[in-house]
PDB file of C-alpha atoms in Angstrom:
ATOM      1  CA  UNK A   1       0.000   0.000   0.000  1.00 93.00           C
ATOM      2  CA  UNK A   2       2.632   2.542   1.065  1.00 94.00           C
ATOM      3  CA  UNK A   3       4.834   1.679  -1.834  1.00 95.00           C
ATOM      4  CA  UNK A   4       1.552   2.434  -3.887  1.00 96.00           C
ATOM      5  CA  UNK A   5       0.994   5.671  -2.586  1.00 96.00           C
ATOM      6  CA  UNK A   6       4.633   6.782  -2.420  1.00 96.00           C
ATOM      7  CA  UNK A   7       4.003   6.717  -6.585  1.00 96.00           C
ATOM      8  CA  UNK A   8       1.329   8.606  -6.356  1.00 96.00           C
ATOM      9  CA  UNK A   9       2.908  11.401  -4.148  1.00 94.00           C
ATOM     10  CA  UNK A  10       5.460  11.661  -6.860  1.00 94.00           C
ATOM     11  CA  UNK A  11       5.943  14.907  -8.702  1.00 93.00           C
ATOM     12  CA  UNK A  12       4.400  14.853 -12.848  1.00 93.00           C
ATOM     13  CA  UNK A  13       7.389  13.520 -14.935  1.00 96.00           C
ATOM     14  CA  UNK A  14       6.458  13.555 -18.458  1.00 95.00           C
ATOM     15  CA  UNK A  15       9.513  10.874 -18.935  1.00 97.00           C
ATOM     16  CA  UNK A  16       7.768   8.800 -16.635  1.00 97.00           C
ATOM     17  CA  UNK A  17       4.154   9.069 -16.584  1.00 97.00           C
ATOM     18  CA  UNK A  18       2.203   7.381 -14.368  1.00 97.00           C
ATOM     19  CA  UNK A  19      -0.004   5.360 -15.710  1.00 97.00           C
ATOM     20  CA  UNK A  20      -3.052   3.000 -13.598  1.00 97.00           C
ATOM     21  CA  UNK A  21      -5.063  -0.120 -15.580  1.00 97.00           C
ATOM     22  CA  UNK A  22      -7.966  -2.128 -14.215  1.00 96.00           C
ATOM     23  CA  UNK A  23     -10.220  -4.635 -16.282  1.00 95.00           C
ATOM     24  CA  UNK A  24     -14.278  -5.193 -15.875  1.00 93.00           C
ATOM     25  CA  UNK A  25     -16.087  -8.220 -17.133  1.00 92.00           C
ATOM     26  CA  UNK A  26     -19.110  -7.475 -19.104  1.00 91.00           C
ATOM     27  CA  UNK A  27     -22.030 -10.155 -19.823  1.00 88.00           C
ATOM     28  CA  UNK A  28     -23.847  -9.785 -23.133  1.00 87.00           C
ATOM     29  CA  UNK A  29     -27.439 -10.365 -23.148  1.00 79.00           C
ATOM     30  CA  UNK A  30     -29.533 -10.149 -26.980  1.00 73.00           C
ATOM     31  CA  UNK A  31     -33.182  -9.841 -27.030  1.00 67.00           C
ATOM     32  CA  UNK A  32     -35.038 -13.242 -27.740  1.00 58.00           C
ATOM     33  CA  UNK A  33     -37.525 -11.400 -29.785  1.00 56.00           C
ATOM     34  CA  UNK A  34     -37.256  -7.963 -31.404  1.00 60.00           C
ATOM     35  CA  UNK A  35     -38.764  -4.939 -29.978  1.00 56.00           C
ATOM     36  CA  UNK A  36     -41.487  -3.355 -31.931  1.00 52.00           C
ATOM     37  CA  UNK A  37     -40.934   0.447 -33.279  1.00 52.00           C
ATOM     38  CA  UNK A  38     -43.413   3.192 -34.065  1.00 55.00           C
ATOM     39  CA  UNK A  39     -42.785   5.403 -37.211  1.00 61.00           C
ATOM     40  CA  UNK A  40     -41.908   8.017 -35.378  1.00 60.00           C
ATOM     41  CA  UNK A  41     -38.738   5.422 -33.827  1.00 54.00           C
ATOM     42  CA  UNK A  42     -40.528   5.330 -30.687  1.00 52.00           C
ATOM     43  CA  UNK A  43     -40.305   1.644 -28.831  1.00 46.00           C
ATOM     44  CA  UNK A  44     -44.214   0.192 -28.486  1.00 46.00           C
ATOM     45  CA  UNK A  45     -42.823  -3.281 -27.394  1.00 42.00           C
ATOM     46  CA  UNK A  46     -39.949  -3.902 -26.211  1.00 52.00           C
ATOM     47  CA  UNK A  47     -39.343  -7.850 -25.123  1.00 54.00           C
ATOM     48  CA  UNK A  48     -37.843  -8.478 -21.958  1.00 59.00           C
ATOM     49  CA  UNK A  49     -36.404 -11.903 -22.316  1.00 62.00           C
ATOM     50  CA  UNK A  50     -33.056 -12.010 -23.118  1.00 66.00           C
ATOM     51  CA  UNK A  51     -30.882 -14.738 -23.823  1.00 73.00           C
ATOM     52  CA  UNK A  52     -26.871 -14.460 -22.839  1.00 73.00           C
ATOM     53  CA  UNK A  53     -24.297 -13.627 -25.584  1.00 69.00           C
ATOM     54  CA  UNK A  54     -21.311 -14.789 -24.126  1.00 85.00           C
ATOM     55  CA  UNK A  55     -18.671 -12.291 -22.368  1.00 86.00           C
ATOM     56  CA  UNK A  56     -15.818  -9.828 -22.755  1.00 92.00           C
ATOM     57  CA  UNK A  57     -13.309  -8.082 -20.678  1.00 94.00           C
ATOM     58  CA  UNK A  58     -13.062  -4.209 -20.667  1.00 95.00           C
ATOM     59  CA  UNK A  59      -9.103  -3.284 -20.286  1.00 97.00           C
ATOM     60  CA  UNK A  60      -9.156   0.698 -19.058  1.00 97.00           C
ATOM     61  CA  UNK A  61      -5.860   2.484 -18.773  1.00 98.00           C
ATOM     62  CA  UNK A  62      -5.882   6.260 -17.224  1.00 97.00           C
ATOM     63  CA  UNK A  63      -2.756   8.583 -16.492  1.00 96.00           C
ATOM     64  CA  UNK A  64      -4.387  10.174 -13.806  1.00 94.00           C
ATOM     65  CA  UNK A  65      -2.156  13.630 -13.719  1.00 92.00           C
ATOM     66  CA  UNK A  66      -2.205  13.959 -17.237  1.00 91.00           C
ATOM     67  CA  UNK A  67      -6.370  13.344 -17.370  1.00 89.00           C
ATOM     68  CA  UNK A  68      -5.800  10.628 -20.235  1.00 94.00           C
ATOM     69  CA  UNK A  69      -7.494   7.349 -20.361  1.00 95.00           C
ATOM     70  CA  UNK A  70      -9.058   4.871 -22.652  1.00 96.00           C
ATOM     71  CA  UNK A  71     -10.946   1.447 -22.750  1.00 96.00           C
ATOM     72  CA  UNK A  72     -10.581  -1.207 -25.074  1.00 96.00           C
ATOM     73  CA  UNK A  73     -13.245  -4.488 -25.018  1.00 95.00           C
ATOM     74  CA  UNK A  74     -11.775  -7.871 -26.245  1.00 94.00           C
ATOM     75  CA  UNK A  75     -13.543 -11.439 -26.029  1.00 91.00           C
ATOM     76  CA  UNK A  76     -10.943 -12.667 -23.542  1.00 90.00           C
ATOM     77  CA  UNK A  77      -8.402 -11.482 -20.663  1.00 90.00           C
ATOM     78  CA  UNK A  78      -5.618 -13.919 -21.038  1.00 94.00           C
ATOM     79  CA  UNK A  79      -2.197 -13.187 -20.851  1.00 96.00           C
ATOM     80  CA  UNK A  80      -1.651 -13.009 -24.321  1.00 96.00           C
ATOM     81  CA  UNK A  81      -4.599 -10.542 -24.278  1.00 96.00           C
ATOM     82  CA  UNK A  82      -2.965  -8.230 -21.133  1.00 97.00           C
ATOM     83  CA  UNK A  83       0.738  -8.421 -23.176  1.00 97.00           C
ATOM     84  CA  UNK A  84      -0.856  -6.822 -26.786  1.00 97.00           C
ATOM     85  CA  UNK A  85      -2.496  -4.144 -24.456  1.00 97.00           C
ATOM     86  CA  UNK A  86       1.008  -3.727 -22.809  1.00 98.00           C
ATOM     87  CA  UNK A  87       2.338  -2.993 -26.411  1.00 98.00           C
ATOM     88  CA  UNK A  88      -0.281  -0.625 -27.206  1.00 98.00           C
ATOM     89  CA  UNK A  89       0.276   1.009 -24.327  1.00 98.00           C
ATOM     90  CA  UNK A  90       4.106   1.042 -24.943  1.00 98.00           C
ATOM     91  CA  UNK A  91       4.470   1.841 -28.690  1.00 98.00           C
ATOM     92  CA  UNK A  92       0.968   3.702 -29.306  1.00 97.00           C
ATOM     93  CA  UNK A  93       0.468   5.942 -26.366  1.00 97.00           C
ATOM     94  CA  UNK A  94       4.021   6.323 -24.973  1.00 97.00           C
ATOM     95  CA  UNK A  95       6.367   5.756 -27.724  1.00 97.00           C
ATOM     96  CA  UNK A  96       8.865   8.734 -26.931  1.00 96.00           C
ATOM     97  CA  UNK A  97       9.001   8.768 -22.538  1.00 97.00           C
ATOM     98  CA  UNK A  98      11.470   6.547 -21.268  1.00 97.00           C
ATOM     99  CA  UNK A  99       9.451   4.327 -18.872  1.00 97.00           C
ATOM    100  CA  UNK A 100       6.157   3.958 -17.915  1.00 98.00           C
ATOM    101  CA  UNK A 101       5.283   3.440 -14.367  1.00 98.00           C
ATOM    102  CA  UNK A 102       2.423   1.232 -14.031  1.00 98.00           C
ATOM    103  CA  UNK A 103      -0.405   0.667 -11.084  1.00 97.00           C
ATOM    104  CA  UNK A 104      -2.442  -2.672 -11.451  1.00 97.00           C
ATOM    105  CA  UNK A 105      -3.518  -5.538  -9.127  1.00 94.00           C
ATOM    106  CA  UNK A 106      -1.798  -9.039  -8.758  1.00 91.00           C
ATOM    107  CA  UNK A 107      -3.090 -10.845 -11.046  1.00 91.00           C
ATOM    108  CA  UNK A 108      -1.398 -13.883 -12.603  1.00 93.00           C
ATOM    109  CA  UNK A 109      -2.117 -12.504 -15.970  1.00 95.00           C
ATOM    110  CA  UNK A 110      -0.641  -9.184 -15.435  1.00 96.00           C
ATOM    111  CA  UNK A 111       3.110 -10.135 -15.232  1.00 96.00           C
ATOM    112  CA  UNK A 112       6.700  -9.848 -17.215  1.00 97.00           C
ATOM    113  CA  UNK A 113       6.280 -13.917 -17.965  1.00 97.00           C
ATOM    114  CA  UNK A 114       3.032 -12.930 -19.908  1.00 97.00           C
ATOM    115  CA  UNK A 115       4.874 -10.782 -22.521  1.00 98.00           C
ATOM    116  CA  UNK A 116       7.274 -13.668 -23.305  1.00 98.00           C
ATOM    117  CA  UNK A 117       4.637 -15.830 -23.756  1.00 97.00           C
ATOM    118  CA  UNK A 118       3.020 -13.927 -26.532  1.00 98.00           C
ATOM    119  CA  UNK A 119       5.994 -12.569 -27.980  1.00 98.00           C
ATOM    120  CA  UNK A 120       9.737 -13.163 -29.152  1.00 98.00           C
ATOM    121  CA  UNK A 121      11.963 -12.592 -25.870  1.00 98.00           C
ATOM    122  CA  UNK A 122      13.958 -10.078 -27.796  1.00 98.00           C
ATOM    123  CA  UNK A 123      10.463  -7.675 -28.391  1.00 98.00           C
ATOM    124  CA  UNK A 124       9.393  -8.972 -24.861  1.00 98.00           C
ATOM    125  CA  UNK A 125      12.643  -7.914 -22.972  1.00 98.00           C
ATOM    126  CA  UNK A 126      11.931  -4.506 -24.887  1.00 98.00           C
ATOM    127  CA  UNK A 127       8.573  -3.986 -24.148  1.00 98.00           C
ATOM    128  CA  UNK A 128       9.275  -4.818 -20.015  1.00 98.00           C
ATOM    129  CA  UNK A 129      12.247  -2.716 -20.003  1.00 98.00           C
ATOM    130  CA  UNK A 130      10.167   0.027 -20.370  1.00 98.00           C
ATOM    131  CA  UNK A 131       7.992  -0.667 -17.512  1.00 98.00           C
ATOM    132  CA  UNK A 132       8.006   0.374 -13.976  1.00 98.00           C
ATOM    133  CA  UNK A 133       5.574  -2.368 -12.418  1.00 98.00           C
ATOM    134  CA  UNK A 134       3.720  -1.088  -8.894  1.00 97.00           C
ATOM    135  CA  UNK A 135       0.947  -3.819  -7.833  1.00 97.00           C
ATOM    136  CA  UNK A 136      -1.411  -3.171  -5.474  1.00 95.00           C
ATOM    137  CA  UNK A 137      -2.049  -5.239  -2.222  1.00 92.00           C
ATOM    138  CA  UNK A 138      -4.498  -8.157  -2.007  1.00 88.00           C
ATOM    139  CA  UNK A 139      -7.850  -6.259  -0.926  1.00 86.00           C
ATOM    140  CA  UNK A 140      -6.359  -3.230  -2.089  1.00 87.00           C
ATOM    141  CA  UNK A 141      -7.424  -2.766  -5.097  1.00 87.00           C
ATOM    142  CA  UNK A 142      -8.990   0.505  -4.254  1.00 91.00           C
ATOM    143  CA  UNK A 143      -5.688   1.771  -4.396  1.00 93.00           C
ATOM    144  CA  UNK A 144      -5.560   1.610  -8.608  1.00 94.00           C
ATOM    145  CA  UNK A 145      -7.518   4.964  -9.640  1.00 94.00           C
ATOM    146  CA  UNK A 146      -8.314   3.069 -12.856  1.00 94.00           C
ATOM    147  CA  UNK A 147     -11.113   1.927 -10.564  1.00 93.00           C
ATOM    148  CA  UNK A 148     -12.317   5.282 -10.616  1.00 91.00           C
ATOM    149  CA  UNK A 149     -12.459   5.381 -13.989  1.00 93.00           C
ATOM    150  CA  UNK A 150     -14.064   1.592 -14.067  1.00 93.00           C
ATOM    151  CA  UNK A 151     -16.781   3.071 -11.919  1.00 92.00           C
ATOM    152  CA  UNK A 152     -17.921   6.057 -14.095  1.00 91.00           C
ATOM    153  CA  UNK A 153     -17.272   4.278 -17.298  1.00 93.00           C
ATOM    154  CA  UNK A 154     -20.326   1.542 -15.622  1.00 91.00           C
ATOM    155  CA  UNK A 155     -22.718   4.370 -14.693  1.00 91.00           C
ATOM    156  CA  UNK A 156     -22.225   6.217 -18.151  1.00 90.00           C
ATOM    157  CA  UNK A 157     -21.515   4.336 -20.703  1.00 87.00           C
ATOM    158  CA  UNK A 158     -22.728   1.205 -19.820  1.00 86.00           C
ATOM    159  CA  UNK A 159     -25.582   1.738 -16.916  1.00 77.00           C
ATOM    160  CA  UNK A 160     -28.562  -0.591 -17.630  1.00 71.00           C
ATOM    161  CA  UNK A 161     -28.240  -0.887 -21.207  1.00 74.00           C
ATOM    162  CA  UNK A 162     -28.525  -4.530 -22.621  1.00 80.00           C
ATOM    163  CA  UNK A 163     -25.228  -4.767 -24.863  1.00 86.00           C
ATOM    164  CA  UNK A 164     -25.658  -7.758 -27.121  1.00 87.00           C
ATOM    165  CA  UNK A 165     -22.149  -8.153 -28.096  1.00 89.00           C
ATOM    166  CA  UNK A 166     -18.679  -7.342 -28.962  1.00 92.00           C
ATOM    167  CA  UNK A 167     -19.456  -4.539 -31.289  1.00 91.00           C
ATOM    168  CA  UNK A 168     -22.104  -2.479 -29.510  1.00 90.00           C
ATOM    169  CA  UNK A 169     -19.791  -2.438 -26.592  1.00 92.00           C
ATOM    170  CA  UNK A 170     -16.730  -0.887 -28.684  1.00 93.00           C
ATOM    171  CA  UNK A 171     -18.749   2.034 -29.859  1.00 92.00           C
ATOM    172  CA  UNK A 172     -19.990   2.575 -26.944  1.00 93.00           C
ATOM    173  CA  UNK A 173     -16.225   3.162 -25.353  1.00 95.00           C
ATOM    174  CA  UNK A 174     -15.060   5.096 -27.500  1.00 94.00           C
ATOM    175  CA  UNK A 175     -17.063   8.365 -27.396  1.00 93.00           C
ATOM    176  CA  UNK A 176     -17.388   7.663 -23.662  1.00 94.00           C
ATOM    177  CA  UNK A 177     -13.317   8.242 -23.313  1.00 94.00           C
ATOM    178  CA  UNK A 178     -13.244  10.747 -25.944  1.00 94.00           C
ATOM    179  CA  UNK A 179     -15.940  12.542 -24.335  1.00 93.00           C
ATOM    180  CA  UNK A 180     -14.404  12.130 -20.669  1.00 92.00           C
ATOM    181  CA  UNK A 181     -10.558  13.210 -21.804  1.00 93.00           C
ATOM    182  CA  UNK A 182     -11.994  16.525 -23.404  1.00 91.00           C
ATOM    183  CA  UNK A 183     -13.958  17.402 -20.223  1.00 87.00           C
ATOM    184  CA  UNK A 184     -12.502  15.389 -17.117  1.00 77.00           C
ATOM    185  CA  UNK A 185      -8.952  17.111 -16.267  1.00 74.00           C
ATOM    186  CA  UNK A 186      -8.068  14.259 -13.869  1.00 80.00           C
ATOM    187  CA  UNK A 187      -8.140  12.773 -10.725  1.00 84.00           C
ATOM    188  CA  UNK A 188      -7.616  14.520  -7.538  1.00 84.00           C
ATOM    189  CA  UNK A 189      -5.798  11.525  -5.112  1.00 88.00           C
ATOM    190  CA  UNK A 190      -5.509  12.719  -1.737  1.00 88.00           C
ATOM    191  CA  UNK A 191      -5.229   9.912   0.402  1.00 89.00           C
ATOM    192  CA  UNK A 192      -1.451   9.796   1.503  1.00 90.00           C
ATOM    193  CA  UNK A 193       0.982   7.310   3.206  1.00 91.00           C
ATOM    194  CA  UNK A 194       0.706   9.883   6.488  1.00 92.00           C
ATOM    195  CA  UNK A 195      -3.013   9.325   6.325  1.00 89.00           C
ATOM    196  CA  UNK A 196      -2.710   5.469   5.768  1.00 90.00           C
ATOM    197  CA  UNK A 197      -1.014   4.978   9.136  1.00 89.00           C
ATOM    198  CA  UNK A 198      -3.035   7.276  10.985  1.00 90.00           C
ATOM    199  CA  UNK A 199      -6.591   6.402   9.549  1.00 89.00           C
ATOM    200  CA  UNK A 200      -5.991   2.023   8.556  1.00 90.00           C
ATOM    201  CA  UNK A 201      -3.401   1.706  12.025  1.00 88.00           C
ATOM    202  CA  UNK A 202      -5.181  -1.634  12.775  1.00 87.00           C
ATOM    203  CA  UNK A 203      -3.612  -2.799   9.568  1.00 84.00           C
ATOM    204  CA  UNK A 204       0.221  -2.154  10.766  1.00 86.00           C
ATOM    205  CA  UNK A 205       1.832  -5.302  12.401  1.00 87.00           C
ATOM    206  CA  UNK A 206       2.098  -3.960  16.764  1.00 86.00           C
ATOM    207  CA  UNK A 207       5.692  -3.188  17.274  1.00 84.00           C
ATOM    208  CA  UNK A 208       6.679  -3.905  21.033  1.00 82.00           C
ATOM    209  CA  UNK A 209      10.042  -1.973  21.515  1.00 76.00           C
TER     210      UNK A 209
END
């Protein structure tokens, strides 16, 4: 946690940006029958039985002092999956800075060993030597401030709509993170390592001296 928030307390380096990434499963449901329409494109029946469409995984990055971020939707979230959004994230959005410094939780998929596994060791040992890898605690995953992002990405892009598949949800992300990067500047983190021993204290190990 502390190593976490030491990142965040870190000064804007434009050589090093700081960079958070979270992922969000999202269940696809198409209507069994097909809703009715008026003329005027008003709905006079719309069915509500569904019937699931399979799955896909969101993968959100966000640069939180820079007010950046963007969401991508693929079928899976394997490692092979994680390492090409690595790359994009490497050659596409950060080409020119000399590392990025990266926030995401400990999951098995989100590791160096992934990038060899999808690609050559000589473009792997590339891509990881520009990373800065920060993982956040088990049950601490309220530390990555792509969360943030996660959360307002579900209430306004996504909400209650009934996203039959792959497609629907990709145009739906992108206007959403277009949209939020011209108007959202970024994200104002104020929780610090000072207030992390003062307000979670029950979480330090008892030190008798």
């Amino acid at each position: 946690m502390e190593d976490v928030l030491a990142v965040y307390a870190r000064p804007y380096d434009p050589d090093y940006p700081v960079a958070c990434m979270d992922e969000k499963p999202v269940q696809f449901f198409a209507n069994a029958r097909k809703s009715i329409h008026s003329k005027d494109g008003r709905i006079e029946y719309e069915d509500n039985e569904y019937i699931r469409n399979g799955t896909a995984s969101i993968f959100l990055f966000t640069e939180p002092l820079n007010g950046w971020r963007y969401a991508d939707a693929q079928e899976r979230r394997t490692k092979k999956d994680w390492a090409k959004q690595i790359k994009w994230l490497l050659d596409e959005q950060y080409p020119d800075v000399k590392k990025v410094v990266l926030i995401m939780d400990n999951l098995n998929t989100h590791t160096i060993a992934s990038l060899y596994q999808t690609f050559k060791p000589e473009e792997a040992f590339r891509l990881a030597s520009r990373l800065e890898i920060h993982y956040t605690p088990k049950h601490g995953s309220w530390l990555d401030m792509a969360e943030i992002e996660l959360s307002a990405l579900a209430r306004q892009c996504i909400g209650s709509n009934r996203i039959p598949d792959l497609e629907t949800l990709q145009n739906l992300l992108k206007p959403w993170y277009t949209d939020r990067n011209k108007k959202q500047r970024g994200i104002d983190w104020q929780f610090t390592t000072v207030d992390a021993r003062i307000k979670l204290e029950r979480l330090y190990p008892i030190i008798n001296i």
